[in-house]
Short mmCIF file of C-alpha atoms and ligand atoms in Angstrom, two decimals:
data_model
loop_
_atom_site.label_atom_id
_atom_site.label_comp_id
_atom_site.label_asym_id
_atom_site.label_seq_id
_atom_site.Cartn_x
_atom_site.Cartn_y
_atom_site.Cartn_z
CA MET A 673 20.99 -20.93 -33.11
CA SER A 674 21.72 -22.66 -36.38
CA LEU A 675 21.57 -20.76 -39.61
CA LEU A 676 18.90 -23.14 -40.80
CA LEU A 677 16.67 -22.27 -37.85
CA LEU A 678 17.22 -18.56 -38.38
CA ALA A 679 16.20 -18.91 -41.99
CA PHE A 680 13.11 -20.77 -40.90
CA LEU A 681 12.16 -18.09 -38.37
CA ASP A 682 12.62 -15.44 -41.02
CA ALA A 683 10.25 -17.28 -43.31
CA GLU A 684 7.58 -16.90 -40.62
CA ARG A 685 7.80 -13.16 -40.77
CA PRO A 686 5.48 -11.08 -42.97
CA VAL A 687 6.78 -10.41 -46.49
CA SER A 688 6.89 -6.69 -45.73
CA GLY A 689 9.93 -7.14 -43.46
CA PRO A 690 10.78 -8.18 -39.90
CA ALA A 691 7.85 -8.64 -37.51
CA VAL A 692 7.15 -5.51 -35.53
CA PRO A 693 5.13 -5.61 -32.34
CA THR A 694 1.61 -4.23 -32.73
CA TYR A 695 -0.97 -2.93 -30.29
CA ALA A 696 -3.48 -5.63 -31.22
CA ARG A 697 -1.13 -8.58 -30.97
CA ASN A 698 1.50 -7.66 -28.42
CA VAL A 699 0.60 -4.59 -26.40
CA ALA A 700 -3.14 -4.39 -25.57
CA HIS A 701 -3.14 -7.40 -23.23
CA ILE A 702 -0.24 -5.97 -21.22
CA LEU A 703 -1.91 -2.58 -20.85
CA ASN A 704 -5.28 -4.18 -20.05
CA ARG A 705 -3.83 -6.23 -17.23
CA SER A 706 -1.26 -3.87 -15.76
CA CYS A 707 -2.33 -0.31 -16.54
CA VAL A 708 -6.07 -0.08 -17.30
CA PRO A 709 -7.18 -0.87 -13.69
CA CYS A 710 -6.01 2.69 -12.90
CA HIS A 711 -5.75 4.29 -16.36
CA ARG A 712 -9.45 4.41 -17.24
CA PRO A 713 -12.19 6.98 -16.73
CA GLY A 714 -12.97 7.69 -13.08
CA GLU A 715 -9.77 6.09 -11.71
CA SER A 716 -6.52 7.51 -10.38
CA GLY A 717 -4.46 7.42 -13.59
CA PRO A 718 -4.30 10.91 -15.17
CA PHE A 719 -5.28 9.57 -18.63
CA SER A 720 -6.92 6.46 -20.06
CA LEU A 721 -5.15 3.59 -21.80
CA THR A 722 -8.29 1.77 -22.90
CA SER A 723 -7.95 2.25 -26.68
CA TYR A 724 -5.29 2.11 -29.37
CA GLN A 725 -5.53 5.88 -29.99
CA GLU A 726 -4.85 6.66 -26.33
CA ALA A 727 -2.03 4.15 -26.06
CA LYS A 728 -0.38 5.50 -29.24
CA LYS A 729 -0.56 9.05 -27.94
CA TRP A 730 1.30 7.98 -24.79
CA SER A 731 3.63 5.39 -26.33
CA SER A 732 6.90 7.18 -25.59
CA MET A 733 5.90 7.78 -21.95
CA ILE A 734 4.68 4.20 -21.66
CA ALA A 735 8.06 2.95 -22.85
CA LEU A 736 9.94 5.38 -20.59
CA THR A 737 8.02 4.85 -17.34
CA THR A 738 7.96 1.07 -17.66
CA LYS A 739 11.70 0.94 -18.39
CA LYS A 740 12.35 3.06 -15.31
CA ARG A 741 9.87 0.82 -13.48
CA SER A 742 8.05 3.85 -12.12
CA MET A 743 4.87 2.46 -13.75
CA PRO A 744 3.01 0.41 -12.82
CA PRO A 745 3.73 1.74 -9.31
CA TRP A 746 5.12 -1.06 -7.14
CA SER A 747 8.17 -0.71 -4.93
CA ALA A 748 8.60 -4.26 -3.64
CA VAL A 749 11.69 -5.99 -5.04
CA ALA A 750 10.80 -9.23 -6.84
CA GLY A 751 11.87 -12.41 -5.07
CA HIS A 752 11.50 -10.94 -1.56
CA GLY A 753 8.00 -11.98 -0.62
CA ASP A 754 5.10 -13.01 -2.83
CA PHE A 755 2.19 -10.58 -2.60
CA VAL A 756 -1.45 -10.43 -3.60
CA GLY A 757 -2.01 -8.09 -6.56
CA ALA A 758 1.71 -7.50 -7.25
CA ARG A 759 1.96 -4.90 -10.00
CA VAL A 760 5.02 -6.00 -11.95
CA LEU A 761 5.94 -6.33 -15.61
CA THR A 762 8.44 -8.93 -16.79
CA ALA A 763 11.59 -7.80 -18.56
CA ALA A 764 10.14 -9.31 -21.75
CA GLU A 765 6.97 -7.22 -21.44
CA ILE A 766 8.97 -4.05 -20.88
CA GLY A 767 11.00 -4.95 -23.99
CA VAL A 768 7.82 -5.37 -26.04
CA LEU A 769 6.46 -1.97 -25.00
CA ASP A 770 9.77 -0.34 -25.88
CA ALA A 771 10.06 -2.09 -29.25
CA TRP A 772 6.43 -1.20 -30.04
CA HIS A 773 7.08 2.48 -29.36
CA LYS A 774 10.36 2.53 -31.31
CA ALA A 775 8.71 0.91 -34.33
CA GLY A 776 6.09 3.66 -34.50
CA ALA A 777 3.38 2.29 -32.15
CA LYS A 778 1.60 0.34 -34.92
CA PRO A 779 -2.05 -0.70 -34.43
CA GLY A 780 -1.98 -4.12 -36.12
CA ASN A 781 -5.38 -5.58 -36.85
CA LEU A 782 -7.51 -3.76 -34.28
CA ALA A 783 -10.46 -6.07 -34.95
CA THR A 784 -8.46 -8.81 -33.26
CA ALA A 785 -7.24 -6.71 -30.30
CA PRO A 786 -8.30 -8.03 -26.90
CA PRO A 787 -11.10 -5.79 -25.61
CA SER A 788 -10.69 -3.55 -22.59
CA PRO A 789 -11.54 -5.54 -19.44
CA LYS A 790 -14.94 -5.12 -17.78
CA PHE A 791 -14.84 -3.89 -14.21
CA THR A 792 -17.52 -4.49 -11.60
CA GLN A 793 -19.52 -1.32 -11.07
CA GLY A 794 -20.33 -0.33 -7.52
CA TRP A 795 -19.32 -2.34 -4.45
CA GLN A 796 -17.00 -5.17 -5.49
CA LEU A 797 -18.27 -7.62 -2.86
CA GLY A 798 -21.95 -6.69 -3.09
CA GLU A 799 -23.95 -4.52 -0.70
CA PRO A 800 -21.93 -3.93 2.52
CA ASP A 801 -23.38 -4.50 6.00
CA MET A 802 -22.41 -0.97 6.97
CA VAL A 803 -21.57 2.06 4.83
CA LEU A 804 -19.81 5.07 6.37
CA THR A 805 -19.43 8.25 4.31
CA MET A 806 -17.27 11.26 5.10
CA PRO A 807 -19.66 13.77 6.68
CA GLU A 808 -18.60 16.60 4.32
CA ASP A 809 -16.40 17.35 1.32
CA VAL A 810 -12.66 17.63 1.88
CA ASP A 811 -11.10 20.48 -0.13
CA ILE A 812 -7.77 19.64 -1.73
CA PRO A 813 -5.89 22.76 -2.83
CA ALA A 814 -4.59 22.96 -6.42
CA GLU A 815 -0.93 23.06 -5.42
CA GLY A 816 1.34 22.23 -2.53
CA GLN A 817 2.47 19.16 -0.65
CA ASP A 818 0.61 15.90 -0.43
CA GLN A 819 -1.41 15.69 2.78
CA LEU A 820 -2.62 12.98 5.10
CA ARG A 821 -6.06 13.97 6.31
CA ASN A 822 -7.85 12.00 9.03
CA ILE A 823 -11.62 12.01 8.89
CA VAL A 824 -13.42 10.83 12.01
CA ILE A 825 -16.74 9.05 11.48
CA PRO A 826 -18.72 7.73 14.47
CA SER A 827 -19.68 4.15 13.62
CA GLY A 828 -22.82 4.02 15.74
CA LEU A 829 -22.09 0.29 16.13
CA LEU A 830 -24.35 -1.07 18.87
CA GLU A 831 -22.70 -4.44 19.49
CA ASP A 832 -19.18 -5.84 19.10
CA LYS A 833 -18.56 -7.33 15.67
CA THR A 834 -15.80 -8.94 13.66
CA VAL A 835 -15.08 -7.66 10.19
CA GLY A 836 -14.22 -9.96 7.28
CA ALA A 837 -13.71 -7.41 4.51
CA LEU A 838 -13.50 -3.69 3.91
CA GLU A 839 -13.99 -1.73 0.74
CA PHE A 840 -12.86 1.86 0.34
CA ARG A 841 -14.47 3.91 -2.45
CA PRO A 842 -12.75 7.16 -3.24
CA GLY A 843 -15.15 10.03 -3.97
CA ASN A 844 -12.58 11.58 -6.32
CA ALA A 845 -10.07 8.99 -7.48
CA LYS A 846 -7.80 11.62 -9.07
CA VAL A 847 -6.69 12.95 -5.68
CA VAL A 848 -6.79 9.87 -3.43
CA HIS A 849 -3.45 8.08 -3.34
CA HIS A 850 -4.12 5.58 -0.60
CA ALA A 851 -6.15 5.23 2.56
CA LEU A 852 -5.85 3.48 5.92
CA VAL A 853 -8.80 2.81 8.17
CA PHE A 854 -8.20 2.99 11.94
CA LEU A 855 -10.50 2.40 14.89
CA ASP A 856 -10.66 4.62 17.96
CA ASN A 857 -12.55 3.76 21.13
CA SER A 858 -10.99 6.53 23.23
CA GLN A 859 -12.44 9.59 21.46
CA ALA A 860 -8.87 10.83 20.99
CA ALA A 861 -9.39 11.34 17.25
CA ARG A 862 -12.49 13.47 17.90
CA LYS A 863 -10.37 15.80 20.04
CA LEU A 864 -7.72 16.11 17.32
CA ASP A 865 -10.51 16.83 14.85
CA ALA A 866 -11.99 19.55 17.05
CA ALA A 867 -8.57 21.21 17.37
CA ASP A 868 -8.00 21.38 13.58
CA PRO A 869 -9.83 24.06 11.60
CA GLY A 870 -10.25 21.94 8.42
CA VAL A 871 -12.43 18.91 7.77
CA GLY A 872 -10.90 16.17 9.92
CA TYR A 873 -7.31 16.84 10.95
CA LEU A 874 -3.87 16.65 9.37
CA SER A 875 -1.12 14.21 10.34
CA PHE A 876 1.87 12.77 8.58
CA GLY A 877 2.98 9.43 9.97
CA GLY A 878 0.46 7.64 12.12
CA PRO A 879 -2.99 9.02 12.80
CA GLY A 880 -1.73 11.02 15.79
CA PHE A 881 -3.30 8.79 18.46
CA MET A 882 -2.97 5.16 19.49
CA PRO A 883 -5.60 3.31 17.45
CA SER A 884 -7.67 0.66 19.19
CA GLY A 885 -7.61 -1.36 15.98
CA SER A 886 -7.49 -1.24 12.22
CA LEU A 887 -9.86 -2.25 9.45
CA GLY A 888 -7.10 -2.38 6.83
CA GLY A 889 -5.89 -0.28 3.93
CA TRP A 890 -6.58 0.57 0.32
CA ALA A 891 -4.55 1.68 -2.70
CA PRO A 892 -5.74 2.39 -6.26
CA GLY A 893 -6.19 -0.57 -8.55
CA GLY A 894 -6.32 -2.84 -5.50
CA THR A 895 -8.93 -5.50 -5.35
CA THR A 896 -11.08 -5.97 -2.30
CA LYS A 897 -10.77 -9.37 -0.68
CA TRP A 898 -12.22 -11.27 2.23
CA LEU A 899 -9.88 -12.33 5.03
CA PRO A 900 -9.49 -16.12 5.20
CA ASP A 901 -12.43 -17.96 6.82
CA GLY A 902 -12.20 -17.88 10.60
CA VAL A 903 -10.04 -14.72 10.62
CA GLY A 904 -11.60 -11.37 11.55
CA ARG A 905 -10.83 -7.84 12.65
CA TYR A 906 -12.30 -6.86 15.97
CA PHE A 907 -14.71 -3.90 15.73
CA GLN A 908 -15.76 -2.74 19.16
CA LYS A 909 -19.18 -1.20 19.62
CA GLY A 910 -19.26 2.57 19.79
CA SER A 911 -15.83 2.93 18.11
CA ASP A 912 -15.11 5.81 15.81
CA VAL A 913 -13.76 4.95 12.39
CA VAL A 914 -10.88 7.15 11.27
CA LEU A 915 -10.22 7.32 7.53
CA GLN A 916 -6.65 8.44 6.94
CA VAL A 917 -6.50 9.53 3.31
CA HIS A 918 -3.32 10.47 1.45
CA TYR A 919 -4.35 13.32 -0.89
CA HIS A 920 -2.30 14.47 -3.83
CA PRO A 921 -2.93 17.91 -5.42
CA THR A 922 -3.73 17.74 -9.17
CA GLY A 923 -3.06 21.36 -10.20
CA LYS A 924 -6.77 22.22 -9.87
CA PRO A 925 -8.76 22.70 -6.68
CA GLU A 926 -10.52 19.40 -5.98
CA LYS A 927 -13.08 18.01 -3.59
CA ASP A 928 -13.42 14.50 -2.20
CA GLN A 929 -16.06 12.69 -0.21
CA SER A 930 -14.99 9.05 0.09
CA LYS A 931 -16.84 6.21 1.75
CA ILE A 932 -16.17 2.75 3.12
CA GLY A 933 -18.26 -0.39 3.06
CA ILE A 934 -17.79 -2.79 5.98
CA TYR A 935 -18.57 -6.52 5.67
CA PHE A 936 -19.02 -8.44 8.91
CA SER A 937 -17.51 -11.94 9.13
CA ARG A 938 -19.77 -14.57 7.59
CA LYS A 939 -18.17 -17.51 9.44
CA PRO A 940 -17.39 -17.82 13.17
CA VAL A 941 -14.09 -16.14 13.96
CA THR A 942 -11.41 -18.05 15.84
CA GLN A 943 -8.46 -15.79 15.00
CA LEU A 944 -8.36 -12.04 15.48
CA VAL A 945 -6.07 -9.83 13.46
CA GLY A 946 -3.55 -7.93 15.54
CA GLY A 947 -0.61 -5.70 14.72
CA ILE A 948 3.06 -5.88 15.57
CA SER A 949 5.40 -3.02 14.95
CA VAL A 950 9.13 -3.27 14.42
CA GLU A 951 10.45 0.23 14.79
CA ASN A 952 13.52 2.29 15.55
CA TRP A 953 12.76 5.56 17.32
CA GLN A 954 16.38 6.64 17.51
CA ILE A 955 16.62 8.64 14.33
CA ASP A 956 19.01 11.54 13.93
CA ILE A 957 20.07 11.99 10.32
CA PRO A 958 22.94 14.39 9.69
CA ALA A 959 22.39 16.92 6.89
CA GLY A 960 23.82 15.55 3.66
CA ASP A 961 23.95 11.85 4.74
CA ALA A 962 22.78 9.95 1.66
CA ASP A 963 22.84 6.47 3.20
CA TYR A 964 21.64 6.57 6.81
CA LEU A 965 21.11 3.02 8.08
CA ARG A 966 18.85 2.09 10.98
CA THR A 967 18.07 -1.39 12.26
CA ALA A 968 15.46 -2.78 14.62
CA SER A 969 14.38 -6.22 15.69
CA TYR A 970 11.66 -7.96 17.61
CA THR A 971 11.59 -11.58 18.80
CA LEU A 972 8.20 -13.26 18.73
CA PRO A 973 7.17 -14.47 22.17
CA LYS A 974 4.56 -16.85 20.70
CA ASP A 975 3.70 -18.58 17.43
CA LEU A 976 2.17 -16.11 14.99
CA THR A 977 0.99 -16.04 11.40
CA VAL A 978 1.85 -12.97 9.34
CA LEU A 979 -0.84 -11.71 6.95
CA SER A 980 0.67 -8.46 5.65
CA VAL A 981 3.57 -6.03 5.98
CA THR A 982 3.38 -2.23 5.78
CA PRO A 983 6.73 -0.44 5.61
CA HIS A 984 6.64 3.22 6.63
CA MET A 985 9.07 6.09 6.27
CA HIS A 986 8.67 9.73 5.23
CA LEU A 987 10.14 11.87 2.46
CA LEU A 988 13.79 10.94 3.09
CA GLY A 989 13.08 7.20 2.93
CA LYS A 990 15.25 5.36 0.42
CA GLU A 991 15.00 1.64 1.07
CA MET A 992 13.56 -0.73 3.67
CA ARG A 993 14.02 -4.45 4.16
CA ALA A 994 12.39 -6.82 6.63
CA ARG A 995 13.02 -10.50 7.21
CA ALA A 996 12.21 -13.24 9.67
CA ILE A 997 14.95 -15.43 11.13
CA LEU A 998 13.50 -18.65 12.46
CA PRO A 999 14.89 -20.29 15.62
CA ASP A 1000 16.70 -22.86 13.42
CA GLY A 1001 18.42 -20.04 11.53
CA THR A 1002 16.27 -20.20 8.38
CA ARG A 1003 15.90 -16.75 6.83
CA ARG A 1004 12.59 -15.79 5.28
CA PRO A 1005 12.28 -12.50 3.39
CA LEU A 1006 9.22 -10.44 4.41
CA VAL A 1007 9.54 -7.42 2.13
CA TRP A 1008 12.18 -5.29 0.45
CA VAL A 1009 11.07 -1.90 -0.76
CA LYS A 1010 13.47 -0.20 -3.13
CA PRO A 1011 13.35 2.58 -4.00
CA TRP A 1012 10.94 3.74 -1.28
CA ASN A 1013 8.27 5.97 -2.80
CA PHE A 1014 6.42 8.07 -0.26
CA ARG A 1015 3.53 8.55 -2.66
CA TRP A 1016 2.96 4.83 -3.22
CA GLN A 1017 2.82 3.43 0.28
CA GLU A 1018 1.40 -0.01 0.30
CA THR A 1019 0.16 -2.71 2.61
CA TYR A 1020 1.78 -5.79 1.10
CA VAL A 1021 -0.58 -8.73 1.65
CA LEU A 1022 1.24 -12.10 1.62
CA ARG A 1023 -0.17 -14.52 -0.92
CA GLU A 1024 0.45 -17.33 1.58
CA PRO A 1025 0.15 -16.27 5.24
CA MET A 1026 3.53 -16.99 6.88
CA LYS A 1027 3.54 -19.14 10.02
CA LEU A 1028 6.36 -18.19 12.36
CA PRO A 1029 7.22 -20.09 15.56
CA ALA A 1030 7.92 -18.41 18.89
CA GLY A 1031 11.54 -17.28 19.05
CA THR A 1032 11.55 -16.05 15.46
CA ARG A 1033 13.45 -12.80 15.18
CA LEU A 1034 11.96 -10.09 12.94
CA GLU A 1035 14.70 -7.86 11.58
CA LEU A 1036 14.27 -4.47 9.98
CA GLU A 1037 16.79 -2.38 8.08
CA SER A 1038 16.05 1.03 6.63
CA TRP A 1039 18.05 3.61 4.73
CA HIS A 1040 17.32 7.33 4.51
CA ASP A 1041 18.76 9.81 2.01
CA ASN A 1042 19.18 13.27 3.52
CA SER A 1043 21.33 14.62 0.69
CA ALA A 1044 20.49 17.44 -1.70
CA LYS A 1045 20.28 14.79 -4.45
CA ASN A 1046 17.06 13.39 -2.95
CA PRO A 1047 14.34 15.20 -4.97
CA THR A 1048 11.78 14.78 -2.17
CA ASN A 1049 14.06 16.25 0.54
CA PRO A 1050 11.82 18.87 2.20
CA PHE A 1051 14.88 21.01 3.03
CA ASN A 1052 17.17 22.81 0.64
CA PRO A 1053 19.95 22.86 1.71
CA PRO A 1054 19.50 19.64 3.72
CA GLN A 1055 19.09 19.92 7.50
CA ARG A 1056 19.50 17.54 10.40
CA VAL A 1057 16.29 15.48 10.67
CA THR A 1058 15.13 13.54 13.73
CA TYR A 1059 12.38 11.11 14.71
CA GLY A 1060 8.78 12.31 14.68
CA GLU A 1061 5.41 12.09 13.04
CA GLY A 1062 5.57 15.51 11.35
CA SER A 1063 6.11 15.97 7.62
CA ASN A 1064 9.69 17.12 8.16
CA ASP A 1065 10.54 14.38 10.67
CA GLU A 1066 11.42 10.79 9.86
CA MET A 1067 10.33 7.33 10.87
CA SER A 1068 11.63 3.81 10.41
CA LEU A 1069 8.70 1.51 11.02
CA CYS A 1070 7.27 -1.70 9.68
CA ILE A 1071 3.84 -2.88 10.79
CA LEU A 1072 2.91 -6.54 10.45
CA GLU A 1073 -0.63 -7.77 10.64
CA VAL A 1074 -0.69 -11.11 12.43
CA THR A 1075 -3.10 -13.70 13.75
CA THR A 1076 -2.83 -16.38 16.41
CA ASN A 1077 -4.93 -19.35 17.32
CA ARG A 1078 -4.92 -18.33 20.95
CA ILE A 1079 -5.85 -14.76 21.62
CA GLU A 1080 -4.08 -14.85 24.96
CA ASP A 1081 -0.83 -15.67 23.11
CA LEU A 1082 -0.83 -12.11 21.94
CA LEU A 1083 -0.62 -10.72 25.44
CA TYR A 1084 2.28 -9.18 27.35
CA THR A 1085 4.87 -9.00 24.64
CA ILE A 1086 7.81 -6.73 25.09
CA ASN A 1087 10.02 -5.37 22.34
CA ASP A 1088 13.69 -6.29 22.39
CA ASN A 1089 14.64 -2.78 23.32
CA GLY A 1090 12.36 -2.91 26.33
CA GLN A 1091 9.69 -0.72 24.81
CA GLN A 1092 6.22 -2.15 24.93
CA ASN A 1093 4.86 -3.01 21.56
CA ARG A 1094 2.25 -0.31 21.60
CA VAL A 1095 -0.02 -1.26 18.76
CA LEU A 1096 -0.03 -4.89 19.74
CA GLU A 1097 -0.71 -4.13 23.35
CA ARG A 1098 -3.77 -2.07 22.56
CA ILE A 1099 -5.28 -4.66 20.26
CA LEU A 1100 -4.58 -7.34 22.77
CA SER A 1101 -6.24 -5.60 25.61
CA LEU A 1102 -9.32 -5.39 23.43
CA ALA A 1103 -9.10 -9.03 22.52
CA LYS A 1104 -8.79 -9.90 26.18
CA ARG A 1105 -11.79 -7.81 27.10
CA LYS A 1106 -13.74 -9.56 24.39
CA LYS A 1107 -13.00 -12.93 25.92
CA GLU A 1108 -14.06 -11.94 29.41
C1 HEC B 841 -2.19 1.63 -9.26
C2 HEC B 841 -2.62 2.54 -10.28
C3 HEC B 841 -1.80 2.66 -11.54
C4 HEC B 841 -1.37 1.65 -12.36
C5 HEC B 841 -1.63 0.15 -12.21
C6 HEC B 841 -0.65 2.29 -13.42
N1 HEC B 841 -0.63 3.64 -13.26
FE1 HEC B 841 0.31 5.01 -14.43
N2 HEC B 841 -0.25 6.49 -13.18
C7 HEC B 841 -1.02 6.35 -12.05
C8 HEC B 841 -1.13 7.63 -11.36
C9 HEC B 841 -1.95 7.91 -10.12
C10 HEC B 841 -0.38 8.54 -12.11
C11 HEC B 841 -0.11 10.03 -11.80
C12 HEC B 841 1.26 10.19 -11.25
C13 HEC B 841 1.41 9.62 -9.87
O1 HEC B 841 0.53 9.84 -9.03
O2 HEC B 841 2.43 8.95 -9.61
C14 HEC B 841 0.17 7.79 -13.23
C15 HEC B 841 0.99 8.36 -14.22
C16 HEC B 841 1.41 7.71 -15.35
C17 HEC B 841 2.15 8.33 -16.43
C18 HEC B 841 2.54 9.79 -16.51
C19 HEC B 841 3.96 9.98 -16.13
C20 HEC B 841 4.16 9.97 -14.67
O3 HEC B 841 5.00 9.18 -14.18
O4 HEC B 841 3.50 10.76 -13.96
C21 HEC B 841 2.40 7.34 -17.35
C22 HEC B 841 3.14 7.49 -18.68
C23 HEC B 841 1.81 6.12 -16.85
N3 HEC B 841 1.22 6.37 -15.63
C24 HEC B 841 1.86 4.91 -17.50
C25 HEC B 841 1.41 3.72 -16.94
C26 HEC B 841 1.57 2.45 -17.60
C27 HEC B 841 2.21 2.22 -18.96
C28 HEC B 841 1.04 1.51 -16.75
C29 HEC B 841 0.99 0.00 -16.95
C30 HEC B 841 2.20 -0.64 -17.40
C31 HEC B 841 0.55 2.21 -15.58
N4 HEC B 841 0.79 3.54 -15.74
C32 HEC B 841 -0.06 1.60 -14.48
C33 HEC B 841 -1.60 5.18 -11.60
C34 HEC B 841 -1.34 3.91 -12.11
#
C-alpha cells in the first residue's frame, strides 16, 4: 500500500486515535446472527448475548471460544460439503471479536446498534397436524455423564401418512443437546422401555432396536424446514414414535418434558426418504492408540439422491470423513468432521441434494483417540475398547438420508462386506408394502 493511501486511511479515523471496533458498529451483528439463536432467554446457551452489557461481561470468553472455534458449535470442516444452517464465523469476524475484546469491549453509539433479532414464538411452521408430548417429566440428575434417553410415545396414527416436516420443542432447552426421532412398528422400543426403571430407557449409540423409519433430527438453534416438494418420510399407521434425547447435566437437578409437532406432506409424494449406513463393525482399539483408523465403503446399486449425512462415533471419536467417488472417478466430499465432538452431534443437511449414479462408491474414514490425552476418554488409564452401542464401546458409522424416484430401486442392496444394509432394508420393506 502506498504511503499516500495509508495517510488517507488515517485521515478517516476519529481524531481520538486509531479506529477501535465497537459493539454497535462491528460486533452486535455478528453476535445476533451467530450466537443469539442459542444465547437468549429460554434457549440452550448458558447466558444471553442479547445486549451490550451481557456481551461486554463475556467479551474475553467470546474472543477465546471463537478463536478456538469451539463456539459457535459446528464440527464440519469448511469446503467439504455445503450445509443448511452452517454455524461458522469467518476469520475476519473472529479477528473483529478478538480486537474488540482487546480494546476494552467498547459500546460505540448504542443507539445505532442493530437490535436483537425477533424470533417466531411457538411452532415455527404454524400449528402441526399432530403433536406428541412426552407422557411424563424426565429427571436429569445434577451431575454425571451425558445420557441418551429414549422416550416411547404411541402415535395413535390410524392411516399411513407421509411427513413433510418435523419440529422438536425442548421442554427445558438448558439440558437438551440434540434429539433424533425414530419410528417403531415392532413394539421393540416398548419392551426396552418396560425393562428400564426410569422414564423411557437409556441407550448410547442407536436406539437399541432396528427402527422402522425416522422422522429426522433436531439440534439447538436449528431451523425447522419442509422437505422438498414431492419428498416425504413414510409414517406407518400404529407406529410408535421414539424420541431419543441427548441430555446434558447442568449442575442442578433438572426436568424436561419435550414435544414434537408433525406436519404431513402438503403435496403428493413421489419420493420416500430412506437411510443408508456406511459402517465398520470391526473395531478393536488398543489402549493408548491416539490415531486409530477405520475405513468402510458401500457401492450404490441404483441412482440415489443424498439429502443429509449424520456421522456417529462415541467418546473416543476424533475425526470422520465421508466422500462419494463417482463411476467416472470424480470425488465429491460429503462431510468432514474435525474435531469430532460427542456433545454436538449433527445431522448435516446438504444445501443442494446430491444426485449420485449407480456404481458410486461411498467411502468412510474415521479416527479414534484412545490415549490418556483425550479428555473424554471414559477410562483412566486407557483400556482396550471394542465395537458396541454402550457408552464405553465405540462405533464408526455414517448414516445418509437418501431418496429415489423409484421406490423399488431401494430394494435388495447388499453392503460391500456382504452385510445387509440393515436400516435401508427395513425402510425398503415398508416402502414395498406401501406400494402393494
Ligand atoms: C447452537 C447453539 C449455540 C450457538 C449458536 C452458540 N452457542 Fe455458545 N454455548 C451453547 C451451549 C449449549 C453452551 C454450554 C456449553 C456446551 O454445552 O457446550 C455454550 C457455551 C458458551 C460459552 C461458555 C464457555 C463454554 O465453552 O462452555 C461461551 C463463551 C459461548 N458459548 C460463546 C458463544 C459465542 C460467542 C457464540 C457465537 C459466536 C456462541 N456461543 C454460539 C450454545 C450455543
